[in-house]
Coordinates of C-alpha atoms in Angstrom, one line a residue:
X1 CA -24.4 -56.9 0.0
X2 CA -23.0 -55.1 -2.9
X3 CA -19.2 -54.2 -3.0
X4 CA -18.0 -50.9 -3.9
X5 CA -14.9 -51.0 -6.2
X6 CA -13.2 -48.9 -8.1
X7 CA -14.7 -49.8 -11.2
X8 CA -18.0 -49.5 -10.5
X9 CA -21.1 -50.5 -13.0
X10 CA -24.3 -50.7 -11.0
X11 CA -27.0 -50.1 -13.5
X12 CA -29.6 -49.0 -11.6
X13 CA -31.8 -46.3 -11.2
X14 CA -31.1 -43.6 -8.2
X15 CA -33.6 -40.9 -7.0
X16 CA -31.6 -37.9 -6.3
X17 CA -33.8 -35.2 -3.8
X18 CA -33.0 -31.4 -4.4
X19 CA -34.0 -28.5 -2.4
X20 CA -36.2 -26.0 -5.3
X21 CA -36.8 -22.9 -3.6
X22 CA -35.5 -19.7 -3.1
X23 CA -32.6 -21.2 -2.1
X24 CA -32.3 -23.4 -5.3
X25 CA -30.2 -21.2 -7.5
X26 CA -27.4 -21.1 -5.3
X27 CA -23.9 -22.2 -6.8
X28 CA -23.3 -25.4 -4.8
X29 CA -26.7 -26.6 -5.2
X30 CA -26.2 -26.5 -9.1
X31 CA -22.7 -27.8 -8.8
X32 CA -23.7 -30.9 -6.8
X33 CA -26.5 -31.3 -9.9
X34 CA -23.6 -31.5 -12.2
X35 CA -21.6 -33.7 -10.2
X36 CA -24.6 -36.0 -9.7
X37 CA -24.4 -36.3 -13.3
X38 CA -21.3 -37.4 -13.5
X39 CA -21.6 -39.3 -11.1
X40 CA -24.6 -41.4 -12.8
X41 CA -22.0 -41.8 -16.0
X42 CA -19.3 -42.7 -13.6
X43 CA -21.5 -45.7 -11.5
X44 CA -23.5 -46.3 -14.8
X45 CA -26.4 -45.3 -13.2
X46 CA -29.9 -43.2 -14.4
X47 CA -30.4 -40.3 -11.7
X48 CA -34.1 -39.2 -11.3
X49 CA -34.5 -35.3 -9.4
X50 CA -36.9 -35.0 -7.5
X51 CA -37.7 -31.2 -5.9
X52 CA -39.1 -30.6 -2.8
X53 CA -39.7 -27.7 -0.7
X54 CA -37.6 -27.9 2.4
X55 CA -34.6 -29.9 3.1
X56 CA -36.0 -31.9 5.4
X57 CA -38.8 -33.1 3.4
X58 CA -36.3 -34.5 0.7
X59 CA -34.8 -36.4 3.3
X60 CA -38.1 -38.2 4.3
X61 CA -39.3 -38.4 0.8
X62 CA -40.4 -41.8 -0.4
X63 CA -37.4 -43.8 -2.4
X64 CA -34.8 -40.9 -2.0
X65 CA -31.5 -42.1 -2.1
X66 CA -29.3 -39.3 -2.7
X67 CA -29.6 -35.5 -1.6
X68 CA -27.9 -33.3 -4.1
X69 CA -29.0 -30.2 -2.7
X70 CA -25.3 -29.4 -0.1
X71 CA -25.9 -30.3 3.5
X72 CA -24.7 -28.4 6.3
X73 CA -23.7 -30.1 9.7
X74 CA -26.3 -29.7 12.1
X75 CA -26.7 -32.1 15.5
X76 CA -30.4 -33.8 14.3
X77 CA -29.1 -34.6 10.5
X78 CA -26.0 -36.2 11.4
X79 CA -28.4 -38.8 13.1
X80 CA -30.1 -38.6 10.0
X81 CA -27.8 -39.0 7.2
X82 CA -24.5 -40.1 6.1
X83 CA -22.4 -37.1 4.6
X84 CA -20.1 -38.2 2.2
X85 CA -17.5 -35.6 1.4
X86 CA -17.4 -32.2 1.1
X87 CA -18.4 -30.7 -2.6
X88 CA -19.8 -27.1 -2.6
X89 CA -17.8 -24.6 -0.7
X90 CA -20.6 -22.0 0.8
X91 CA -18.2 -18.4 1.5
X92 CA -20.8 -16.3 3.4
X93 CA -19.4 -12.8 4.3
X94 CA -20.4 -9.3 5.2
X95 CA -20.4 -7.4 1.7
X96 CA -20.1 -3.6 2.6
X97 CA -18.7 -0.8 0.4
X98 CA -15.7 0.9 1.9
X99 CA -17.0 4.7 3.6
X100 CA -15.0 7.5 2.6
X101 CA -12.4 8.4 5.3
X102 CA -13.9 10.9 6.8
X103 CA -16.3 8.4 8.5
X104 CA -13.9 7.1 9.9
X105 CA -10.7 9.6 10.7
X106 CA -10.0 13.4 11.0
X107 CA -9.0 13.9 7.8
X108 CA -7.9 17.3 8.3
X109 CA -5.1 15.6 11.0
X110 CA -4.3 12.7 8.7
X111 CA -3.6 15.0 6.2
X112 CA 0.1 15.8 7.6
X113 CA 2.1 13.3 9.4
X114 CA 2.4 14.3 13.2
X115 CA 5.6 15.0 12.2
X116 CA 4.9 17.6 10.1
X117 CA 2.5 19.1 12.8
X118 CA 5.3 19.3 15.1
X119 CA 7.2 20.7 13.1
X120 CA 4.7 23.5 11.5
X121 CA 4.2 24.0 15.9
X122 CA 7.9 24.5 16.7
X123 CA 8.2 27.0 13.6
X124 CA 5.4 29.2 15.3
X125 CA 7.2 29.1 18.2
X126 CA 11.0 29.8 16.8
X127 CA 9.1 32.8 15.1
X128 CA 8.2 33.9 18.4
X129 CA 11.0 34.1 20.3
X130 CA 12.9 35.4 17.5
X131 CA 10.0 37.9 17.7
X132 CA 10.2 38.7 21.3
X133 CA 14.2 39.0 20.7
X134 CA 13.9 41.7 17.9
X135 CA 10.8 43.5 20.3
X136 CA 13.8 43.7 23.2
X137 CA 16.4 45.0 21.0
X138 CA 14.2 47.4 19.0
X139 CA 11.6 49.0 20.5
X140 CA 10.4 50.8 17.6
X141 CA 10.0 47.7 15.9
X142 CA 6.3 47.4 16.6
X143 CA 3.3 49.9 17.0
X144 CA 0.2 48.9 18.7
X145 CA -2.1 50.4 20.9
X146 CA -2.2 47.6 23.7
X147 CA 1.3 47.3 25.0
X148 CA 0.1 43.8 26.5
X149 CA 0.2 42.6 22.3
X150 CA 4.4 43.1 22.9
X151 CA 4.2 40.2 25.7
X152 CA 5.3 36.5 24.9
X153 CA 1.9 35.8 24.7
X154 CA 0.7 38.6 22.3
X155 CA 3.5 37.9 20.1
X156 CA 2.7 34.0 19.8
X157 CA -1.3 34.6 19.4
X158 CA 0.3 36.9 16.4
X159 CA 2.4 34.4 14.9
X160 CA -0.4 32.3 15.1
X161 CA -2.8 34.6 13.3
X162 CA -0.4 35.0 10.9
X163 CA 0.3 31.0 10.5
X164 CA -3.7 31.0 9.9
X165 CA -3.6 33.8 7.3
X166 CA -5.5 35.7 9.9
X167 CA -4.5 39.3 10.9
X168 CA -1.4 40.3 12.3
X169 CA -2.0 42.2 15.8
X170 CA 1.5 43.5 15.4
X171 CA 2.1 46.1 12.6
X172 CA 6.2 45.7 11.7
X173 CA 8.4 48.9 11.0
X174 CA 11.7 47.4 10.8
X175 CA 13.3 45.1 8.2
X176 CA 14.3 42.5 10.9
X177 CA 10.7 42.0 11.5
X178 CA 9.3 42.7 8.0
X179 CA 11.9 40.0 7.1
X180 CA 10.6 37.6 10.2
X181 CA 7.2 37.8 8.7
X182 CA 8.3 37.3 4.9
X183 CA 10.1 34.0 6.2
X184 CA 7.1 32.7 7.6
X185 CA 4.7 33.5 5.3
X186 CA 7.4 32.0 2.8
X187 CA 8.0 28.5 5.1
X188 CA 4.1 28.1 5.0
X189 CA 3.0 28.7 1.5
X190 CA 4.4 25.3 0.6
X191 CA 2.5 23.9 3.0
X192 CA -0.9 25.1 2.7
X193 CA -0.5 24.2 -1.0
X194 CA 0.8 20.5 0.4
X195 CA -2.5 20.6 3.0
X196 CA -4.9 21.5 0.3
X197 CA -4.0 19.5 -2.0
X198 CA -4.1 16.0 0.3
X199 CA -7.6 17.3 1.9
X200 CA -8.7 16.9 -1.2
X201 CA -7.4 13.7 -2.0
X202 CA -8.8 12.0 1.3
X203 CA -11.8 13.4 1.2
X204 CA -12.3 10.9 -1.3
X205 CA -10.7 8.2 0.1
X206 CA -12.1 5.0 1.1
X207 CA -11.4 4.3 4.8
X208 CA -9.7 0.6 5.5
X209 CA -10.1 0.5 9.2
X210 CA -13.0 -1.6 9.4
X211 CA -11.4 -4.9 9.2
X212 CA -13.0 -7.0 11.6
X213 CA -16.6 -7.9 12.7
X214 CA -16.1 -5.7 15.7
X215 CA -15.0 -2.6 13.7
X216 CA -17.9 -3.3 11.3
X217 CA -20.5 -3.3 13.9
X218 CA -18.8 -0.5 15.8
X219 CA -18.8 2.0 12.3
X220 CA -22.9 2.5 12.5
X221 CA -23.4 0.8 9.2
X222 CA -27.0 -1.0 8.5
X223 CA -26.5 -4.4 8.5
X224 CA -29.1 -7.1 7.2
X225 CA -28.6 -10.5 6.3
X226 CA -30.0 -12.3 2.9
X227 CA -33.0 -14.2 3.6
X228 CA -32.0 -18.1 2.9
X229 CA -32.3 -21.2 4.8
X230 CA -28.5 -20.8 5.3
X231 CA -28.9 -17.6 7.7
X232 CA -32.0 -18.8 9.1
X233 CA -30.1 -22.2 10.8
X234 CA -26.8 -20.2 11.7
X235 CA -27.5 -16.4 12.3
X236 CA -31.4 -16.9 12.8
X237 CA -31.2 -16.6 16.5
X238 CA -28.7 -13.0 16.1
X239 CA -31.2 -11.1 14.3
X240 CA -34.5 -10.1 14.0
X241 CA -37.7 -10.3 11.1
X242 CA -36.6 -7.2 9.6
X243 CA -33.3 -7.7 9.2
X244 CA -33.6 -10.4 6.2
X245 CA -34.1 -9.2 3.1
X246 CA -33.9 -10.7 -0.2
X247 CA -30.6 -10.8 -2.2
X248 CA -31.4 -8.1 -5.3
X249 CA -32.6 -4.9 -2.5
X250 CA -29.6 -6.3 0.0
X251 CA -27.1 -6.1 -3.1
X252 CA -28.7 -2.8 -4.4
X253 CA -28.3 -1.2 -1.2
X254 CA -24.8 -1.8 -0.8
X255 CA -23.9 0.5 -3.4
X256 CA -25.7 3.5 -1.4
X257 CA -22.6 3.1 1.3
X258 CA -23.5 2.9 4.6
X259 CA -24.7 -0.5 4.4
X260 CA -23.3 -4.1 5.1
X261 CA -25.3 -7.4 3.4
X262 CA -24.4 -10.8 4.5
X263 CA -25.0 -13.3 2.4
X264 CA -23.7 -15.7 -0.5
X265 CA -21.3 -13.9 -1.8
X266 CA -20.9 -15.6 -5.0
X267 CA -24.5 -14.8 -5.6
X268 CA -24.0 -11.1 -4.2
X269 CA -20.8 -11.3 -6.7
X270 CA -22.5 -12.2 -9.5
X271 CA -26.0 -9.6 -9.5
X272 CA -23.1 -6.9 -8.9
X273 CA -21.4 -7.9 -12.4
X274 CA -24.5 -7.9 -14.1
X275 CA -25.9 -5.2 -12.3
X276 CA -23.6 -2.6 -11.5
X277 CA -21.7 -0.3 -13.1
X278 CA -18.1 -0.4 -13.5
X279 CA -16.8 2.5 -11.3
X280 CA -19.7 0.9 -8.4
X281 CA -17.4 -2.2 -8.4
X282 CA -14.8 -0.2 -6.9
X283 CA -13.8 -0.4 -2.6
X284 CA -15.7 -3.3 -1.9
X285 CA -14.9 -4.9 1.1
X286 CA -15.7 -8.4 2.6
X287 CA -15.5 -9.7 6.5
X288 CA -16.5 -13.2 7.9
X289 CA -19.4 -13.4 9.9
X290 CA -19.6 -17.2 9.6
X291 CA -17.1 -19.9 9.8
X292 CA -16.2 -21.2 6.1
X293 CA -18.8 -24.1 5.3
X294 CA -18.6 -26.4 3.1
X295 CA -21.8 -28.7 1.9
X296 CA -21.3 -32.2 2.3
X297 CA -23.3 -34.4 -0.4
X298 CA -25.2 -36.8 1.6
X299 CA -27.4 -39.8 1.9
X300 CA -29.8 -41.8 3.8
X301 CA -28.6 -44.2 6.7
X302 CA -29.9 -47.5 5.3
X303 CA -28.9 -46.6 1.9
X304 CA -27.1 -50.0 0.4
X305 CA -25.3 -47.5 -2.1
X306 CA -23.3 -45.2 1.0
X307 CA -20.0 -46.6 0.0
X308 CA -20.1 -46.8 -3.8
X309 CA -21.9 -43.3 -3.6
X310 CA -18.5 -42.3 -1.7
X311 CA -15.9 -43.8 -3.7
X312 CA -17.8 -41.9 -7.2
X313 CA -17.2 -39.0 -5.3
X314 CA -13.8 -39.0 -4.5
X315 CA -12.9 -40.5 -7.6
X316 CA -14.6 -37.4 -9.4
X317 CA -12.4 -35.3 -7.3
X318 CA -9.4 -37.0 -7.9
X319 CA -9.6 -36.5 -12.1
X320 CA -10.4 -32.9 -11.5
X321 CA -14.4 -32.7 -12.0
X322 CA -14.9 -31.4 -8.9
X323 CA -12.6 -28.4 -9.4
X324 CA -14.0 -28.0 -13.0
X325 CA -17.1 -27.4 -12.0
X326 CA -16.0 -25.3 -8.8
X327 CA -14.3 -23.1 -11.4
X328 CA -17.4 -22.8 -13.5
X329 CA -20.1 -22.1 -10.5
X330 CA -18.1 -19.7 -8.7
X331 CA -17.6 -16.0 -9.0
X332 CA -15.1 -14.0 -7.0
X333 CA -14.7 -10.3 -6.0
X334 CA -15.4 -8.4 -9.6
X335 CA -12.5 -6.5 -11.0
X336 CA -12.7 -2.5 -10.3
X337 CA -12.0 -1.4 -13.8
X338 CA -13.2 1.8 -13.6
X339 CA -12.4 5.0 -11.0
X340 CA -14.1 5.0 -8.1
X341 CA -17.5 6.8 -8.1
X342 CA -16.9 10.7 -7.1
X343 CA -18.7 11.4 -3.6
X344 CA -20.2 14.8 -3.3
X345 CA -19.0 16.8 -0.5
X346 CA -20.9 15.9 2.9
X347 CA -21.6 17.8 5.9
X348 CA -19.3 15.0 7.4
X349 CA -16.4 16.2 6.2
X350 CA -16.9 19.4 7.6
X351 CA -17.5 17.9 11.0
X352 CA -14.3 19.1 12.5
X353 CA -14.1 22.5 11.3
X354 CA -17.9 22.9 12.5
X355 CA -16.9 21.7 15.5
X356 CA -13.5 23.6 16.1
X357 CA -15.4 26.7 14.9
X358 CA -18.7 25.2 17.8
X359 CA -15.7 25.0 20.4
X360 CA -14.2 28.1 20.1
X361 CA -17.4 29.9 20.0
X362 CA -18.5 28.4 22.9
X363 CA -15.0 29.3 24.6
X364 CA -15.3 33.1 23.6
X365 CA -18.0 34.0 26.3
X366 CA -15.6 32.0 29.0
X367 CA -12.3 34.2 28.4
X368 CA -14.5 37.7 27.9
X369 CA -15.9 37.0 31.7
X370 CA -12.1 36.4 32.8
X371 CA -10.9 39.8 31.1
X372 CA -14.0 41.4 32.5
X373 CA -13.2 40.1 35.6
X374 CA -9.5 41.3 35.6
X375 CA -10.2 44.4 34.3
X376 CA -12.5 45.3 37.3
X377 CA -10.9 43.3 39.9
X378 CA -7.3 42.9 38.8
X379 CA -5.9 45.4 41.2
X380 CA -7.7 44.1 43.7
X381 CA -6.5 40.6 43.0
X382 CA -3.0 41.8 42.7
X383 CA -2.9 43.9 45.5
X384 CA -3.9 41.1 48.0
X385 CA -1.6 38.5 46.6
X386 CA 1.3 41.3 47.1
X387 CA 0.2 42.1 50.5
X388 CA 0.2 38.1 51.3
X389 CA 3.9 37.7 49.4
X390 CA 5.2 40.7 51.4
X391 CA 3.7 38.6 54.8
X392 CA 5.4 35.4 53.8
X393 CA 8.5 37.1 53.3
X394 CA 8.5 38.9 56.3
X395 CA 7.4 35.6 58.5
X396 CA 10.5 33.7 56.2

């Protein structure tokens, strides 16, 4: 039996199987081709590839002693196989382009603090009061033609109006209340310049709430899955036919927003930089579908050569090889070097003022049937609830 060592010269000549399909360009399989090579100068050895189609038929090729191609755990191939230790890192992830925030949030709430709401709410309502004060003292303060518009509540649907740069129901004839409506007009200026100003801004913002699987799968985004062998043994059974698609559509539809790929990303990294333009690099996000792997060089069971095979390995490792060539097959994130790419104005960003404007449209009909309603039957109403009060206090 031969005796691994640390100085290791076994002159001999080593098949080593690779995997040369689809799947054949990907970063750890190249990588472990490297290291194979080094290996062979390390062990003084002459390695022989050999492709075949599928990883299973490397392993029952004839005279295979070594499969370069990264194996991933599975129950059936740890009966099958030694693995060695662990060379290609595999980082598999959900590659999505950030949606603009309005996807995602209200951005005509987010654009002021709550704070700042409060605060724009209890100046509407100090105007009021102060309103309904100068109305006491003054009667010829205001002139309208519904004496119901000098109530609390005429005067606060007023202030209102006039916080919304809508019409003022009550027409002022007195400085106090000319001055009222100055002040106001004054206070909010600053913030409607503020309001417009961060709408703007956000409507163009990329949202960062989706940060987890869950938030991903609950934002309505399209999510496929590259068509490898690796998502066919792990995610195979969590998707269906047409949601693999191969790597160049998956990474060109990314950019479209709206759309989440899973696959290598150091693949998906790399046909971005050479495919993409700089600004398109921009608000890229990434979320883990998948455990980390990491393939594991392996070899047969009754291979004489398990141990020395090992000891190469970790001795590559140890003088830095390993990370050398990690450094040289990998790609991260691309830089965003450019701005971000300008989104045209959507009908989403709208949403809530369509809405709000859908709401209060639909509530117009509702409170002309109660005016209606107390116009004709007012007197009524208010003549048998004073007849029922009189009762009760009579009985009291």
């Amino acid at each position: 039996m031969i005796t691994p060592s640390r100085n290791l010269n076994l002159g001999v000549i080593l098949k080593a199987a690779i995997v040369c399909n689809s799947s054949a360009d990907q970063s750890a399989t190249l990588m472990n081709v490297e290291l194979t090579k080094q290996l062979a100068f390390l062990l003084n050895v002459t390695i022989n590839f050999v492709c075949f189609k599928a990883w299973e038929a490397a392993r029952q090729g004839d005279d295979v002693d070594l499969i370069a191609t990264p194996t991933y755990i599975t129950t059936e191939r740890l009966k099958q196989v030694h693995f060695l230790a662990m060379t290609g890192p595999l980082d598999y992830k959900f590659i999505f382009r950030s949606p603009k925030l309005s996807y995602t949030h209200n951005v005509f709430a987010v654009a002021f603090h709550y704070r700042v709401w409060l605060s724009i709410l209890g100046l509407i309502l100090l105007a009021t009061v102060i309103q309904v004060v100068i109305i006491r003292v003054d009667r010829a303060v205001v002139h309208t033609d519904n004496p119901r518009d000098r109530s609390f509540a005429g005067v606060l649907l007023s202030m209102i109006s006039l916080a919304s740069q809508q019409e003022v129901l009550i027409a002022s004839r007195t400085i106090s209340s000319r001055t009222l409506s100055v002040v106001m007009l004054f206070s909010l200026m600053f913030l409607y310049i503020s309001f417009s100003a961060n709408i703007v801004g956000l409507i163009q913002s990329p949202s960062r709430t989706i940060r987890t699987l869950g938030d991903l799968r609950a934002s309505g985004m399209e999510l496929t899955v590259q068509d490898d062998r690796i998502n066919r043994i792990f995610i195979g059974n969590q998707t269906n036919e047409h949601g693999f698609v191969p790597l160049p559509e998956g990474a060109d539809r990314i950019r479209a927003g709206l759309y989440a790929f899973h696959g290598d990303t150091n693949l998906i990294y790399r046909y971005m930089i050479d495919h993409y333009k700089e600004e398109e690099k921009c608000n890229l996000q990434a979320i883990n579908q998948l455990i980390p792997l990491n393939g594991y060089y392996s070899i047969s069971k009754n291979s004489p050569y398990v141990e020395h095979i090992k000891v190469g390995l970790l001795a590559l490792r140890e003088r830095g090889f390993q990370a050398r060539e990690t450094e040289a097959h990998y790609t991260g994130k691309p830089p965003c070097l450019g701005d971000s790419v300008f989104d045209p104005i959507a009908m989403v960003d709208a949403l809530f003022a369509m809405q709000l404007m859908g709401w209060v449209t639909g509530l117009a009909p509702v409170i002309l049937g109660f005016e209606l309603a107390e116009k004709r039957y007012g007197g009524v109403w208010r003549g048998a609830l004073g007849k029922r009060l009189r009762s009760f206090s009579r009985r009291s």
